GROMACS .gro file of C-alpha atoms in nm:
model
  258
    1ARG     CA    1   2.477  -3.359  -6.952
    2TYR     CA    2   2.199  -3.503  -7.062
    3ASP     CA    3   1.931  -3.312  -7.361
    4LEU     CA    4   1.628  -3.331  -7.182
    5SER     CA    5   1.378  -3.114  -7.447
    6SER     CA    6   1.188  -3.338  -7.620
    7LEU     CA    7   1.115  -3.496  -7.216
    8ARG     CA    8   0.732  -3.369  -7.111
    9ALA     CA    9   0.684  -3.528  -6.859
   10VAL     CA   10   0.722  -3.863  -6.619
   11SER     CA   11   0.613  -4.017  -6.385
   12SER     CA   12   0.605  -4.199  -6.039
   13GLY     CA   13   0.502  -4.462  -5.844
   14SER     CA   14   0.516  -4.749  -5.576
   15ALA     CA   15   0.601  -4.445  -5.284
   16PRO     CA   16   0.562  -4.094  -5.189
   17LEU     CA   17   0.719  -3.858  -5.406
   18ALA     CA   18   0.851  -3.511  -5.161
   19ALA     CA   19   0.740  -3.212  -5.310
   20TRP     CA   20   1.072  -3.047  -5.359
   21MET     CA   21   1.171  -3.337  -5.629
   22ILE     CA   22   0.812  -3.277  -5.826
   23GLU     CA   23   0.872  -2.903  -5.812
   24ALA     CA   24   1.311  -2.942  -5.929
   25TRP     CA   25   1.150  -3.133  -6.235
   26GLU     CA   26   0.818  -2.886  -6.310
   27ARG     CA   27   1.011  -2.548  -6.208
   28GLY     CA   28   1.372  -2.625  -6.229
   29ARG     CA   29   1.329  -2.830  -6.575
   30GLY     CA   30   0.943  -2.821  -6.746
   31VAL     CA   31   0.896  -3.110  -6.708
   32GLU     CA   32   0.561  -3.227  -6.563
   33VAL     CA   33   0.481  -3.489  -6.289
   34LEU     CA   34   0.286  -3.787  -6.264
   35ASN     CA   35   0.195  -3.992  -5.964
   36LEU     CA   36   0.061  -4.317  -6.090
   37PHE     CA   37  -0.137  -4.637  -5.829
   38GLY     CA   38  -0.216  -4.879  -6.016
   39SER     CA   39  -0.220  -5.280  -6.039
   40ASN     CA   40  -0.172  -5.536  -6.303
   41GLU     CA   41  -0.572  -5.588  -6.327
   42GLY     CA   42  -0.621  -5.294  -6.434
   43GLY     CA   43  -0.724  -5.028  -6.146
   44MET     CA   44  -0.529  -4.746  -6.200
   45LEU     CA   45  -0.511  -4.367  -6.017
   46PHE     CA   46  -0.355  -4.139  -6.177
   47ALA     CA   47  -0.271  -3.757  -5.998
   48GLU     CA   48  -0.208  -3.485  -6.249
   49PRO     CA   49  -0.101  -3.078  -6.273
   50GLU     CA   50  -0.481  -3.066  -6.378
   51THR     CA   51  -0.613  -3.298  -6.102
   52VAL     CA   52  -0.386  -3.236  -5.825
   53PRO     CA   53  -0.183  -2.852  -5.893
   54ASP     CA   54  -0.034  -2.860  -5.551
   55PRO     CA   55   0.327  -3.052  -5.519
   56ALA     CA   56   0.311  -3.149  -5.162
   57GLN     CA   57  -0.022  -3.297  -5.252
   58ARG     CA   58   0.061  -3.469  -5.584
   59GLY     CA   59   0.385  -3.661  -5.424
   60ARG     CA   60   0.109  -3.863  -5.210
   61LEU     CA   61  -0.260  -3.811  -5.260
   62PHE     CA   62  -0.462  -3.933  -5.583
   63PRO     CA   63  -0.754  -3.830  -5.723
   64LYS     CA   64  -1.134  -4.011  -5.690
   65CYS     CA   65  -1.264  -4.156  -6.019
   66GLY     CA   66  -1.571  -4.090  -6.156
   67LEU     CA   67  -1.589  -3.781  -6.021
   68PRO     CA   68  -1.757  -3.509  -6.327
   69THR     CA   69  -1.601  -3.240  -6.221
   70MET     CA   70  -1.290  -3.357  -6.185
   71PRO     CA   71  -1.033  -3.257  -6.494
   72TYR     CA   72  -0.910  -3.575  -6.616
   73ARG     CA   73  -0.654  -3.613  -6.867
   74THR     CA   74  -0.814  -4.011  -6.993
   75ARG     CA   75  -1.177  -4.070  -7.020
   76VAL     CA   76  -1.098  -4.432  -6.871
   77ALA     CA   77  -1.066  -4.201  -6.498
   78ARG     CA   78  -1.376  -4.067  -6.575
   79ALA     CA   79  -1.638  -4.406  -6.668
   80MET     CA   80  -1.463  -4.617  -6.349
   81ARG     CA   81  -1.620  -4.628  -6.039
   82MET     CA   82  -1.486  -4.656  -5.669
   83ARG     CA   83  -1.561  -4.684  -5.396
   84LEU     CA   84  -1.399  -4.761  -4.984
   85VAL     CA   85  -1.523  -4.999  -4.794
   86ASP     CA   86  -1.394  -5.071  -4.430
   87LEU     CA   87  -1.329  -5.458  -4.408
   88GLN     CA   88  -1.466  -5.513  -4.090
   89THR     CA   89  -1.802  -5.407  -4.112
   90GLY     CA   90  -1.861  -5.436  -4.483
   91GLN     CA   91  -2.004  -5.078  -4.473
   92GLU     CA   92  -1.881  -4.765  -4.707
   93VAL     CA   93  -1.594  -4.563  -4.592
   94VAL     CA   94  -1.744  -4.150  -4.635
   95GLU     CA   95  -1.573  -3.983  -4.415
   96SER     CA   96  -1.199  -3.845  -4.394
   97GLY     CA   97  -0.960  -4.010  -4.214
   98HIS     CA   98  -1.110  -4.308  -4.201
   99ALA     CA   99  -0.951  -4.600  -4.357
  100GLY     CA  100  -1.107  -4.862  -4.623
  101GLU     CA  101  -1.020  -5.083  -4.915
  102LEU     CA  102  -1.023  -4.972  -5.255
  103ARG     CA  103  -1.271  -5.151  -5.475
  104LEU     CA  104  -1.375  -5.023  -5.848
  105LYS     CA  105  -1.584  -5.100  -6.140
  106GLY     CA  106  -1.507  -4.992  -6.529
  107PRO     CA  107  -1.424  -5.046  -6.845
  108ALA     CA  108  -1.014  -5.116  -6.696
  109ILE     CA  109  -1.073  -5.341  -6.457
  110PHE     CA  110  -0.998  -5.746  -6.619
  111SER     CA  111  -1.275  -6.052  -6.623
  112GLY     CA  112  -1.102  -6.222  -6.377
  113TYR     CA  113  -0.815  -6.446  -6.265
  114LEU     CA  114  -0.797  -6.772  -6.482
  115GLY     CA  115  -0.997  -7.054  -6.364
  116ARG     CA  116  -1.038  -6.892  -6.113
  117GLY     CA  117  -1.443  -6.798  -6.072
  118THR     CA  118  -1.513  -6.452  -5.931
  119GLU     CA  119  -1.229  -6.440  -5.682
  120GLY     CA  120  -1.105  -6.134  -5.623
  121PHE     CA  121  -1.431  -5.955  -5.632
  122ASP     CA  122  -1.734  -5.899  -5.438
  123ASP     CA  123  -2.084  -5.993  -5.445
  124GLU     CA  124  -2.157  -5.664  -5.641
  125GLY     CA  125  -1.902  -5.690  -5.821
  126TRP     CA  126  -1.680  -5.469  -5.734
  127PHE     CA  127  -1.280  -5.530  -5.774
  128CYS     CA  128  -1.146  -5.569  -5.417
  129THR     CA  129  -0.760  -5.408  -5.499
  130GLY     CA  130  -0.663  -5.503  -5.151
  131ASP     CA  131  -0.507  -5.183  -5.081
  132VAL     CA  132  -0.661  -4.986  -4.838
  133PHE     CA  133  -0.694  -4.542  -4.837
  134GLU     CA  134  -0.880  -4.315  -4.644
  135ILE     CA  135  -1.057  -3.963  -4.820
  136SER     CA  136  -0.795  -3.677  -4.737
  137THR     CA  137  -0.851  -3.471  -4.496
  138GLU     CA  138  -0.740  -3.206  -4.689
  139ASN     CA  139  -1.003  -3.252  -4.945
  140PRO     CA  140  -1.287  -3.461  -4.950
  141ASP     CA  141  -1.221  -3.515  -5.352
  142LEU     CA  142  -0.835  -3.699  -5.327
  143LEU     CA  143  -0.732  -4.011  -5.173
  144LEU     CA  144  -0.462  -4.076  -4.893
  145HIS     CA  145  -0.260  -4.505  -4.977
  146VAL     CA  146  -0.271  -4.615  -4.639
  147ASP     CA  147  -0.114  -4.997  -4.674
  148ARG     CA  148  -0.164  -5.300  -4.825
  149ALA     CA  149  -0.488  -5.440  -4.719
  150LYS     CA  150  -0.316  -5.805  -4.577
  151ASP     CA  151  -0.013  -5.575  -4.424
  152LEU     CA  152  -0.227  -5.397  -4.150
  153ILE     CA  153  -0.197  -5.501  -3.801
  154ILE     CA  154  -0.502  -5.501  -3.571
  155ARG     CA  155  -0.390  -5.423  -3.200
  156GLY     CA  156  -0.726  -5.387  -2.999
  157GLY     CA  157  -0.977  -5.335  -3.328
  158TYR     CA  158  -0.741  -4.990  -3.391
  159LYS     CA  159  -0.577  -5.049  -3.754
  160ILE     CA  160  -0.200  -4.975  -3.780
  161SER     CA  161  -0.057  -4.884  -4.110
  162ALA     CA  162   0.289  -5.133  -4.086
  163ALA     CA  163   0.441  -4.875  -4.378
  164GLU     CA  164   0.342  -4.544  -4.150
  165VAL     CA  165   0.546  -4.758  -3.905
  166GLU     CA  166   0.852  -4.860  -4.096
  167SER     CA  167   0.917  -4.507  -4.228
  168VAL     CA  168   0.923  -4.406  -3.862
  169LEU     CA  169   1.215  -4.642  -3.786
  170THR     CA  170   1.450  -4.598  -4.122
  171SER     CA  171   1.441  -4.196  -3.993
  172ASP     CA  172   1.713  -4.339  -3.754
  173THR     CA  173   2.033  -4.342  -3.898
  174ARG     CA  174   2.151  -4.651  -3.743
  175ILE     CA  175   1.867  -4.850  -3.941
  176VAL     CA  176   1.865  -4.912  -4.297
  177GLU     CA  177   1.595  -5.167  -4.356
  178ALA     CA  178   1.273  -5.267  -4.165
  179ALA     CA  179   0.971  -5.452  -4.177
  180ALA     CA  180   0.645  -5.375  -3.966
  181VAL     CA  181   0.416  -5.732  -3.909
  182ALA     CA  182   0.133  -5.821  -3.691
  183MET     CA  183   0.247  -6.078  -3.380
  184PRO     CA  184  -0.108  -6.293  -3.209
  185ASP     CA  185  -0.189  -6.141  -2.945
  186GLU     CA  186  -0.427  -6.361  -2.654
  187LEU     CA  187  -0.565  -6.018  -2.486
  188LEU     CA  188  -0.545  -5.753  -2.822
  189GLY     CA  189  -0.537  -6.013  -3.122
  190GLU     CA  190  -0.234  -5.850  -3.274
  191ARG     CA  191   0.054  -5.576  -3.186
  192VAL     CA  192   0.300  -5.502  -3.368
  193CYS     CA  193   0.672  -5.664  -3.418
  194VAL     CA  194   0.963  -5.469  -3.621
  195CYS     CA  195   1.203  -5.682  -3.840
  196VAL     CA  196   1.494  -5.440  -3.823
  197VAL     CA  197   1.815  -5.431  -4.076
  198MET     CA  198   2.120  -5.233  -3.853
  199LYS     CA  199   2.340  -5.019  -4.105
  200SER     CA  200   2.612  -5.172  -3.905
  201SER     CA  201   2.668  -5.483  -3.715
  202SER     CA  202   2.851  -5.275  -3.455
  203ASP     CA  203   2.529  -5.049  -3.409
  204SER     CA  204   2.294  -5.190  -3.125
  205ILE     CA  205   1.929  -5.080  -3.027
  206GLU     CA  206   1.675  -5.185  -2.773
  207LEU     CA  207   1.345  -5.211  -2.775
  208SER     CA  208   1.285  -4.942  -2.485
  209ASP     CA  209   1.507  -4.699  -2.805
  210VAL     CA  210   1.263  -4.764  -3.053
  211GLN     CA  211   1.000  -4.669  -2.868
  212GLN     CA  212   1.098  -4.380  -2.780
  213ILE     CA  213   1.197  -4.277  -3.126
  214PHE     CA  214   0.789  -4.307  -3.165
  215GLN     CA  215   0.748  -4.106  -2.891
  216GLN     CA  216   0.981  -3.829  -3.028
  217ALA     CA  217   0.799  -3.848  -3.362
  218GLY     CA  218   0.442  -3.780  -3.241
  219VAL     CA  219   0.293  -4.124  -3.260
  220ALA     CA  220   0.017  -4.197  -3.066
  221LYS     CA  221   0.135  -4.498  -2.828
  222PHE     CA  222  -0.067  -4.793  -2.955
  223LYS     CA  223   0.108  -4.792  -3.301
  224TRP     CA  224   0.445  -4.796  -3.103
  225PRO     CA  225   0.671  -5.164  -3.159
  226GLU     CA  226   0.628  -5.422  -2.872
  227ARG     CA  227   0.928  -5.678  -3.010
  228ILE     CA  228   1.192  -5.607  -3.234
  229GLU     CA  229   1.389  -5.880  -3.402
  230PHE     CA  230   1.739  -5.792  -3.586
  231MET     CA  231   1.819  -5.972  -3.915
  232THR     CA  232   2.109  -5.927  -4.126
  233GLU     CA  233   1.850  -5.882  -4.471
  234LEU     CA  234   1.490  -5.895  -4.510
  235PRO     CA  235   1.321  -6.186  -4.702
  236ARG     CA  236   1.284  -6.110  -5.077
  237ASN     CA  237   1.109  -6.261  -5.339
  238PRO     CA  238   1.291  -6.188  -5.699
  239ILE     CA  239   1.146  -5.818  -5.800
  240GLY     CA  240   1.288  -5.743  -5.420
  241LYS     CA  241   0.903  -5.709  -5.275
  242VAL     CA  242   0.960  -5.792  -4.926
  243LEU     CA  243   0.777  -6.089  -4.764
  244LYS     CA  244   0.644  -6.024  -4.508
  245ARG     CA  245   0.417  -6.378  -4.526
  246GLN     CA  246   0.729  -6.530  -4.450
  247LEU     CA  247   0.818  -6.320  -4.141
  248ARG     CA  248   0.445  -6.304  -4.004
  249GLU     CA  249   0.533  -6.710  -3.998
  250THR     CA  250   0.823  -6.672  -3.843
  251ILE     CA  251   0.691  -6.496  -3.526
  252ARG     CA  252   0.428  -6.661  -3.496
  253GLU     CA  253   0.593  -7.043  -3.449
  254GLN     CA  254   0.880  -6.864  -3.239
  255GLU     CA  255   0.523  -6.699  -3.035
  256GLY     CA  256   0.386  -7.057  -3.047
  257ALA     CA  257   0.710  -7.232  -2.892
  258ARG     CA  258   0.737  -7.040  -2.598
   0.00000   0.00000   0.00000
């Protein structure tokens, strides 16, 4: 129906891409697919056919920047420097499978927020993105995005990705939307609370049903939700982003009233 003969590439961001989507564009239409991760402050990671050839990986993994042997398309990717920092210990993450905040230096990073001094930068001048990544267990030159740092739930010292919890929940056809947030706990610090929007008002789901979904998905038990809240819709800002801070505050107020 559309003439795509002049289209050379398309880009995607904000959520992982399924491998079949990339293959459909590249093999079916001859159009390259680029997966991007970026921020307004200048940090950007590009997954391209040269840096991440495998479509199954390119939809969810990003190449580290500043590697001398990585075949980047842009000079800025080679000029940038990055590190992952454990938010609890402050130590640099160098092993696969361990989560850390992405911090960046280089010519693409902005000089700072107007009138707010060095806010957003650590003591060594690294820009703190607020996004948590892991070094991939499949390839140490690639990174896996875990979650926003403020959205991580820390239960008894174990870090839980809200995005992972939400992905498992929305795999159930009865659930249209889900948001996982931390609820305070005197013993463990935080536990997992999920706010869900059901597909139909006639649908129902109990906490035990939710936990069974996680068990069947093979998710570690410490990540299982321990409270469920039903909503007609999730609160969002004008651009459609879920207001998790509002959800967390509501849960804390409810916990304090008990």
